Tab-separated table of N, CA and C in Angstrom:
chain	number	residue	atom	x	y	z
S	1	UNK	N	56.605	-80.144	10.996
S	1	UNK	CA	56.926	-78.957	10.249
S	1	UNK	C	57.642	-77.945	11.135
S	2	UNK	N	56.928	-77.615	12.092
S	2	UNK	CA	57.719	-76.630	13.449
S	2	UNK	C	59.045	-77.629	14.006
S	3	UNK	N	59.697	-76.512	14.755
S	3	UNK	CA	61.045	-77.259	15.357
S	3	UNK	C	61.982	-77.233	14.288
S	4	UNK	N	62.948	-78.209	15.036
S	4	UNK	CA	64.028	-78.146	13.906
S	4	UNK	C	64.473	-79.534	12.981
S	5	UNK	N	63.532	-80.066	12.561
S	5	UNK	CA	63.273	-80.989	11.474
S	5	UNK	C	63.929	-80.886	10.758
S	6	UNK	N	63.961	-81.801	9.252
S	6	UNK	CA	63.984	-81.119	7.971
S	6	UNK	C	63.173	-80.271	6.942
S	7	UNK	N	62.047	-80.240	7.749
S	7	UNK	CA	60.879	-78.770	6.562
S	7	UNK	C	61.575	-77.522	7.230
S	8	UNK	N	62.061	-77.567	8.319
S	8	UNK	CA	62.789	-76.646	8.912
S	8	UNK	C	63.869	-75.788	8.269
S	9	UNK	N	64.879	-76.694	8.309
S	9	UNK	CA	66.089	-76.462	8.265
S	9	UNK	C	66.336	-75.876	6.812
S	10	UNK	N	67.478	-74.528	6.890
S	10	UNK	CA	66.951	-73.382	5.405
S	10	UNK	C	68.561	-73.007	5.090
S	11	UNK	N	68.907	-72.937	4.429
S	11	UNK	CA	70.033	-71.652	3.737
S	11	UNK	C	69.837	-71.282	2.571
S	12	UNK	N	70.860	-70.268	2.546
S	12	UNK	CA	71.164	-68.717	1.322
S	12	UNK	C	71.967	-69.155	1.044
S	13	UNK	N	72.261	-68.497	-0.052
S	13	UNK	CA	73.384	-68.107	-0.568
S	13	UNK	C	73.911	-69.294	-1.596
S	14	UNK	N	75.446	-69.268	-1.343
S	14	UNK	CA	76.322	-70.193	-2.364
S	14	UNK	C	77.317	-70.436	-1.872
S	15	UNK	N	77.580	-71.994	-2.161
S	15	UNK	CA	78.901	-72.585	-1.754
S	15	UNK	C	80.301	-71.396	-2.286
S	16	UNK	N	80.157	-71.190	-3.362
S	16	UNK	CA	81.676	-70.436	-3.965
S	16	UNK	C	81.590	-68.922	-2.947
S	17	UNK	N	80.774	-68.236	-2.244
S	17	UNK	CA	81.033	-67.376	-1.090
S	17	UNK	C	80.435	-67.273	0.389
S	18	UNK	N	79.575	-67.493	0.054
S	18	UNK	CA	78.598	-67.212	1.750
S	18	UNK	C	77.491	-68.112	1.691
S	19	UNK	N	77.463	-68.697	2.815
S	19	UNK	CA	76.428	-69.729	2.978
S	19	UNK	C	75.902	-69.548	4.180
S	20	UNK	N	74.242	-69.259	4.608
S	20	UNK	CA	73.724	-69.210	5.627
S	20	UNK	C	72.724	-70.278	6.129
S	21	UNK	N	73.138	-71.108	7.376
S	21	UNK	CA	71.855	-71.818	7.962
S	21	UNK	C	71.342	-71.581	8.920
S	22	UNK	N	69.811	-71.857	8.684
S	22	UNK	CA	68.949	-71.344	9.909
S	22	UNK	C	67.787	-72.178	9.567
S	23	UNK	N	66.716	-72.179	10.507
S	23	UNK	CA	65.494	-72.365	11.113
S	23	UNK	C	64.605	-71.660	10.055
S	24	UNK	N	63.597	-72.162	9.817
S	24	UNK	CA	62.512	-71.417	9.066
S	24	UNK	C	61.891	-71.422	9.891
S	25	UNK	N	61.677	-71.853	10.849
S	25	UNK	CA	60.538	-71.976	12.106
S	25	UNK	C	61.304	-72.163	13.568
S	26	UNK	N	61.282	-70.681	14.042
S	26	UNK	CA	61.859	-71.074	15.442
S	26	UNK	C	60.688	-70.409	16.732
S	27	UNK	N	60.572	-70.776	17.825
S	27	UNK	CA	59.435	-70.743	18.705
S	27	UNK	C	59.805	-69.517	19.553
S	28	UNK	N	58.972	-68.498	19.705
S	28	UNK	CA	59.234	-67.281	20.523
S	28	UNK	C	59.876	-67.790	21.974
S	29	UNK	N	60.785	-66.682	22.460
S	29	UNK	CA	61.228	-67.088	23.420
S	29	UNK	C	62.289	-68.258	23.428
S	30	UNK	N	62.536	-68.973	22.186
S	30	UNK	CA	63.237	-70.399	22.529
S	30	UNK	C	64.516	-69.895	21.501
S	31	UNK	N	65.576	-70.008	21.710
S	31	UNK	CA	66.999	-70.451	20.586
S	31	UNK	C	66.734	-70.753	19.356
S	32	UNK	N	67.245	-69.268	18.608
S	32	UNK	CA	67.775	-69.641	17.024
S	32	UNK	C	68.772	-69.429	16.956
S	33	UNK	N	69.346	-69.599	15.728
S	33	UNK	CA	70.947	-70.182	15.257
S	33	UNK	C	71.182	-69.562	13.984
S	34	UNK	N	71.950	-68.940	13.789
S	34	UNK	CA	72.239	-68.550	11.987
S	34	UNK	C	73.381	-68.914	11.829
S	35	UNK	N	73.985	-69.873	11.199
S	35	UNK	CA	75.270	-70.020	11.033
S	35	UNK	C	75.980	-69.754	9.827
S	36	UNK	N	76.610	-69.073	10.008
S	36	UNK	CA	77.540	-68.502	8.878
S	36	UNK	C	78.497	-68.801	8.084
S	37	UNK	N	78.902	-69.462	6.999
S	37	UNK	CA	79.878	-70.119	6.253
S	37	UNK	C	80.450	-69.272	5.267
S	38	UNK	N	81.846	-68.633	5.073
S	38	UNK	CA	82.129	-68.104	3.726
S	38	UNK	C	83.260	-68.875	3.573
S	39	UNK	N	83.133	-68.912	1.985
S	39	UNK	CA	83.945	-69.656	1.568
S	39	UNK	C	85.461	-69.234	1.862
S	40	UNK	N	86.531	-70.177	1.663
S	40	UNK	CA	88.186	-69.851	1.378
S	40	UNK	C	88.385	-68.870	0.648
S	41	UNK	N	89.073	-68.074	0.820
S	41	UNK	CA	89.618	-67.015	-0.274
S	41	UNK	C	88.540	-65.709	-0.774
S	42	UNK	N	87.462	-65.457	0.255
S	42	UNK	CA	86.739	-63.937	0.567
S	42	UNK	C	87.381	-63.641	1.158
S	43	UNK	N	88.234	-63.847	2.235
S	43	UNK	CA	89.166	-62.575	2.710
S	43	UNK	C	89.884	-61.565	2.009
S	44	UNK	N	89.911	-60.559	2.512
S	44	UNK	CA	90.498	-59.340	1.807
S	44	UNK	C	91.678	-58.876	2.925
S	45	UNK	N	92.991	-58.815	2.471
S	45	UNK	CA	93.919	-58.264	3.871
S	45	UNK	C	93.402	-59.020	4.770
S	46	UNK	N	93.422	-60.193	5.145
S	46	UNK	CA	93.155	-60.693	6.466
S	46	UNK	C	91.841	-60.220	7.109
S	47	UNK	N	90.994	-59.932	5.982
S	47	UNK	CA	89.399	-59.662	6.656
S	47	UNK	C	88.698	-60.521	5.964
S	48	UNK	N	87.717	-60.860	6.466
S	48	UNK	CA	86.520	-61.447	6.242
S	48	UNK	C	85.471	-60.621	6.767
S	49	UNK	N	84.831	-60.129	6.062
S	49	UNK	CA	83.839	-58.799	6.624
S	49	UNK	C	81.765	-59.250	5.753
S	50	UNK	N	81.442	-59.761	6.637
S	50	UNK	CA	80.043	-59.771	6.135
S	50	UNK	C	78.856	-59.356	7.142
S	51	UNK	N	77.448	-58.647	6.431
S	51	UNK	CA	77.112	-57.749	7.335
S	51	UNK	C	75.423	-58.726	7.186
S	52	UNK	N	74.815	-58.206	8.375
S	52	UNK	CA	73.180	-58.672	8.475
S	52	UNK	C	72.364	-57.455	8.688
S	53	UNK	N	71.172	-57.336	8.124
S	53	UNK	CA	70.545	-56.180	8.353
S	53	UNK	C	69.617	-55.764	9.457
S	54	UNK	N	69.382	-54.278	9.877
S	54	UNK	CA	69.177	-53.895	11.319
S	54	UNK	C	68.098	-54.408	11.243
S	55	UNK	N	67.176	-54.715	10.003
S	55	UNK	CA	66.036	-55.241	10.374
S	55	UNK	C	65.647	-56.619	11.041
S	56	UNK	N	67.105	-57.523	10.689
S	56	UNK	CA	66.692	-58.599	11.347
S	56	UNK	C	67.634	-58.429	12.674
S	57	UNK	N	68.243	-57.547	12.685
S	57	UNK	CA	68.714	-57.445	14.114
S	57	UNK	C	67.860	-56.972	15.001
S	58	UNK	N	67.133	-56.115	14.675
S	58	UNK	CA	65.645	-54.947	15.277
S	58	UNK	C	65.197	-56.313	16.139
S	59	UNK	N	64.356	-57.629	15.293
S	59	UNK	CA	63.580	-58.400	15.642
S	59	UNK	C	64.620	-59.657	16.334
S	60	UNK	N	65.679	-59.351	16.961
S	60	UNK	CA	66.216	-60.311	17.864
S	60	UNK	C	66.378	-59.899	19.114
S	61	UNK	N	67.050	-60.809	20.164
S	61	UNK	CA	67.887	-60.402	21.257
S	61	UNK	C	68.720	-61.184	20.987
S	62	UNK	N	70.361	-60.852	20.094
S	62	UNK	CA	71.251	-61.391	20.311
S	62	UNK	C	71.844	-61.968	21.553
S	63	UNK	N	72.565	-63.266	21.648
S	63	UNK	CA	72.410	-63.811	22.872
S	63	UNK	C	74.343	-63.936	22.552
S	64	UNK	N	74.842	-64.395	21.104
S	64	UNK	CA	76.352	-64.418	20.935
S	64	UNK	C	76.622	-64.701	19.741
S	65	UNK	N	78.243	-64.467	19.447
S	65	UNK	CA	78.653	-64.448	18.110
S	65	UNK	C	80.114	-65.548	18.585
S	66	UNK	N	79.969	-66.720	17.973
S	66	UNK	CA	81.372	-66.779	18.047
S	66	UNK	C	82.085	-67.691	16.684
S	67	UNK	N	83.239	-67.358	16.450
S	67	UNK	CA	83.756	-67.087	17.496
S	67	UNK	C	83.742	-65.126	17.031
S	68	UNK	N	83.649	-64.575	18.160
S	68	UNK	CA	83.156	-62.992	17.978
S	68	UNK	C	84.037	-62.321	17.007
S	69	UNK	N	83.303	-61.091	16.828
S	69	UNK	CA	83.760	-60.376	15.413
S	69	UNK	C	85.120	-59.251	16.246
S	70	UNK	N	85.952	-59.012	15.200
S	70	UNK	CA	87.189	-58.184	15.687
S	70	UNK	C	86.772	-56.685	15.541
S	71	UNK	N	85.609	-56.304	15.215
S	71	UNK	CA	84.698	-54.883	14.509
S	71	UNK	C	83.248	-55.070	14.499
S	72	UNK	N	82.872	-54.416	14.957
S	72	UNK	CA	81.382	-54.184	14.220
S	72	UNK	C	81.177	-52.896	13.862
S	73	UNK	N	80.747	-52.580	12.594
S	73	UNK	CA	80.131	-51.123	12.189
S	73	UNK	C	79.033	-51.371	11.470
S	74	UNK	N	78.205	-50.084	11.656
S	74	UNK	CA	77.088	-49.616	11.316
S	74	UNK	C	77.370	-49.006	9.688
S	75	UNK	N	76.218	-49.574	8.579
S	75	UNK	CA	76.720	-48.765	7.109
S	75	UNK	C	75.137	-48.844	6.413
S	76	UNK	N	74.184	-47.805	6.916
S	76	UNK	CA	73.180	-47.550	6.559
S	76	UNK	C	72.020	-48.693	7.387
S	77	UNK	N	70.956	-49.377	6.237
S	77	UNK	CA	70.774	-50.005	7.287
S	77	UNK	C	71.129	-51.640	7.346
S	78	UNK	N	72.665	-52.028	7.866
S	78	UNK	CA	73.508	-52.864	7.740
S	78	UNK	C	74.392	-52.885	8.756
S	79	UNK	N	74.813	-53.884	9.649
S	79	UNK	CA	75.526	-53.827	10.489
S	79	UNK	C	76.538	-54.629	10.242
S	80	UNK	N	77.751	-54.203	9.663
S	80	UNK	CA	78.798	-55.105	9.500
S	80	UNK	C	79.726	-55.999	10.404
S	81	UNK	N	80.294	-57.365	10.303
S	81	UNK	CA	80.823	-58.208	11.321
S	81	UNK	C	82.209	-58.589	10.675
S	82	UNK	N	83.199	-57.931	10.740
S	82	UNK	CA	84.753	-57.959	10.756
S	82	UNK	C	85.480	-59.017	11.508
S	83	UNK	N	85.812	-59.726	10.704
S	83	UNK	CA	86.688	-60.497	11.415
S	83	UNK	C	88.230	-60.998	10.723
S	84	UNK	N	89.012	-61.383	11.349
S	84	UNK	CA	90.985	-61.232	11.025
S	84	UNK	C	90.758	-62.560	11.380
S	85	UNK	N	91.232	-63.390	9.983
S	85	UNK	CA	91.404	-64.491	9.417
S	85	UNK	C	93.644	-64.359	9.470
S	86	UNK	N	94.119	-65.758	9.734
S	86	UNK	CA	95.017	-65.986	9.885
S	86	UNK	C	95.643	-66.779	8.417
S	87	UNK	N	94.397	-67.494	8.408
S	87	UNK	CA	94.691	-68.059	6.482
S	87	UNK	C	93.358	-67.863	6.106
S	88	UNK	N	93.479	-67.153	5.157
S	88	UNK	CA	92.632	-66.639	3.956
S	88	UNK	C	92.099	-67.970	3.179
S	89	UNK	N	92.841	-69.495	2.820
S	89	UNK	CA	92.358	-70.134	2.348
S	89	UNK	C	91.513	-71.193	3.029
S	90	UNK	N	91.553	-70.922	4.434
S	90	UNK	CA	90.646	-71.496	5.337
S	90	UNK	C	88.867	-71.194	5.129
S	91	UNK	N	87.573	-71.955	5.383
S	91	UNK	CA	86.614	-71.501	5.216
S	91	UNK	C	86.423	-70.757	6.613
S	92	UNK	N	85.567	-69.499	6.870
S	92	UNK	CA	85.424	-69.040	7.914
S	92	UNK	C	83.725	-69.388	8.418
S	93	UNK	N	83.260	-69.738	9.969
S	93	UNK	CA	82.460	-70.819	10.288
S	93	UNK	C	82.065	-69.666	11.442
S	94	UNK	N	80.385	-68.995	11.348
S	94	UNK	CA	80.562	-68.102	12.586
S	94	UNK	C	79.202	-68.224	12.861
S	95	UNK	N	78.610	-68.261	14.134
S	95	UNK	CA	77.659	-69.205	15.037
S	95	UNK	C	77.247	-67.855	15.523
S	96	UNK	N	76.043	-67.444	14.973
S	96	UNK	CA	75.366	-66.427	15.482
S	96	UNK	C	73.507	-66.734	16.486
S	97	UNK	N	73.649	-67.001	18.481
S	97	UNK	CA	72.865	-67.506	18.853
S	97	UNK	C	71.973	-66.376	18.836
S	98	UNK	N	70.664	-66.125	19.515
S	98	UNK	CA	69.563	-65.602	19.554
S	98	UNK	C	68.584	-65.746	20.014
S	99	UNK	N	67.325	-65.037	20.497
S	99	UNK	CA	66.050	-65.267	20.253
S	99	UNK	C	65.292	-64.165	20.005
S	100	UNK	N	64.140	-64.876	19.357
S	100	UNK	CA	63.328	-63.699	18.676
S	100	UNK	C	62.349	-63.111	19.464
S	101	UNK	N	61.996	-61.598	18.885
S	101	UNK	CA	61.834	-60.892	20.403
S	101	UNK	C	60.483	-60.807	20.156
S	102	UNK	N	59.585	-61.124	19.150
S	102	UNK	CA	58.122	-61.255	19.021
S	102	UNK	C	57.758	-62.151	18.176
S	103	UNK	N	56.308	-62.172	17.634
S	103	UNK	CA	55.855	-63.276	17.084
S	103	UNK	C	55.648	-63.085	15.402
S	104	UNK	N	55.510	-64.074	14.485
S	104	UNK	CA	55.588	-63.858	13.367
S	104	UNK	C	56.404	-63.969	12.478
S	105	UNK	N	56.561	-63.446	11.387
S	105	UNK	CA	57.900	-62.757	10.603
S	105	UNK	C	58.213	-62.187	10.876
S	106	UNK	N	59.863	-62.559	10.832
S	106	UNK	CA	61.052	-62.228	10.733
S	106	UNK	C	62.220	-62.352	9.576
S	107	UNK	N	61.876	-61.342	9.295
S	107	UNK	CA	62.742	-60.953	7.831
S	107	UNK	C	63.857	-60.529	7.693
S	108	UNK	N	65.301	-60.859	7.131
S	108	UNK	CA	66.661	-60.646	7.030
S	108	UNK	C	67.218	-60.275	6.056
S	109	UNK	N	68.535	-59.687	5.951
S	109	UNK	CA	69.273	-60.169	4.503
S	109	UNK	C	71.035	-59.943	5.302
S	110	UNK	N	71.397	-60.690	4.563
S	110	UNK	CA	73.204	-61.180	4.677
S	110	UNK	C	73.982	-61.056	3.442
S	111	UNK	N	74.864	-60.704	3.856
S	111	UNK	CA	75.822	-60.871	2.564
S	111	UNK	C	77.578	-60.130	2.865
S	112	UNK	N	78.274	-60.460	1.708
S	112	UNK	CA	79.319	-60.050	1.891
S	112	UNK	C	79.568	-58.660	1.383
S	113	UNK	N	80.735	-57.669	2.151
S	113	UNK	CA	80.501	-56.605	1.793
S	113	UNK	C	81.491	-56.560	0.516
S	114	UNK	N	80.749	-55.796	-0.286
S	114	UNK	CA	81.458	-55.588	-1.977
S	114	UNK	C	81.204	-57.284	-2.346
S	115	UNK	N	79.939	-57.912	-1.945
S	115	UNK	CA	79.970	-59.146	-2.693
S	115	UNK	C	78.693	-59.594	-2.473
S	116	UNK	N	77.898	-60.784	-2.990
S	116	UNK	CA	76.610	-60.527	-3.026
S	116	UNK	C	75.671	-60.839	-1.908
S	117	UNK	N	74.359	-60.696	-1.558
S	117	UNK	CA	73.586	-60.420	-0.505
S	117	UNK	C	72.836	-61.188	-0.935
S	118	UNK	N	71.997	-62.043	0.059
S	118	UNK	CA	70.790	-63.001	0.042
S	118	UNK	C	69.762	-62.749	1.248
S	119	UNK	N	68.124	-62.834	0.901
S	119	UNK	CA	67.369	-62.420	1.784
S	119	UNK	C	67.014	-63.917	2.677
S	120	UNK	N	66.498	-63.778	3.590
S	120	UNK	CA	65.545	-64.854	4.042
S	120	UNK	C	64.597	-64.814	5.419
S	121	UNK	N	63.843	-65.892	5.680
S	121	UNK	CA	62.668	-65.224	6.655
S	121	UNK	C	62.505	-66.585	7.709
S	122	UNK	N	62.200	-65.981	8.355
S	122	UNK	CA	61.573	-67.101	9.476
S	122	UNK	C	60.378	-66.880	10.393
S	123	UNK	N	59.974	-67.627	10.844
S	123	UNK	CA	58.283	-67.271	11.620
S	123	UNK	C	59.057	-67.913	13.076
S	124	UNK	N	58.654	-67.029	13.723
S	124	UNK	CA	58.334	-67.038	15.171
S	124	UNK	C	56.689	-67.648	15.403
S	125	UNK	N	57.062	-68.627	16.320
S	125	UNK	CA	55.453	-68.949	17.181
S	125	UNK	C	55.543	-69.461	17.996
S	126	UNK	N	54.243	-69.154	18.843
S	126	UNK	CA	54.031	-69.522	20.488
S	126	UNK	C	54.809	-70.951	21.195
């Protein structure tokens, strides 16, 4: 069940915009992964802009983003990740590493901005 199995292994969202995978169970101190998928054709002007909330940022130590965001801003409690797409009908693929900075739940939400948001959780343990 712990590790990264299949009782593990979790995503949000929806193929037609944003798709998130991650760990339902990742071990304090050890590497998690959120990987980020939006679909072809969410870009706006050569952006692709989707944000994660401070709460699940609060409970990390980001370790990297790649490939990294061209912006980051702050929009309540939401930290947005900007990035300049070259073709818009390309899917955009973004590898967010980590570890979690205590034990327990860890609670999130993602989504695209002006498009829809999905929650999800994961447990930290020893």
């Amino acid at each position: 069940m712990f590790g990264s199995g299949p009782l593990s292994a979790a995503s949000v969202g929806d193929n037609a915009t944003l798709v998130a995978h991650y760990q339902r169970f990742v071990r304090h101190q050890g590497q998690g992964e959120l990987v980020v998928k939006v679909a072809p054709n969410e870009a706006a002007e050569g952006r692709v802009e989707f944000w994660l909330t401070t709460e699940f940022l609060g409970e990390i130590d980001l370790q990297g983003i790649s490939p990294e965001p061209d912006e980051v801003r702050s929009a309540g409690d939401r930290q947005i990740f900007v990035f300049l797409v070259d073709d818009p009908t390309c899917p955009l693929e973004v590898s967010i590493s980590y570890f979690p900075n205590g034990l327990g739940r860890v609670s999130g939400g993602i989504g695209l901005v002006d498009g829809p948001d999905f929650s999800f959780n994961q447990l930290s343990y020893p």
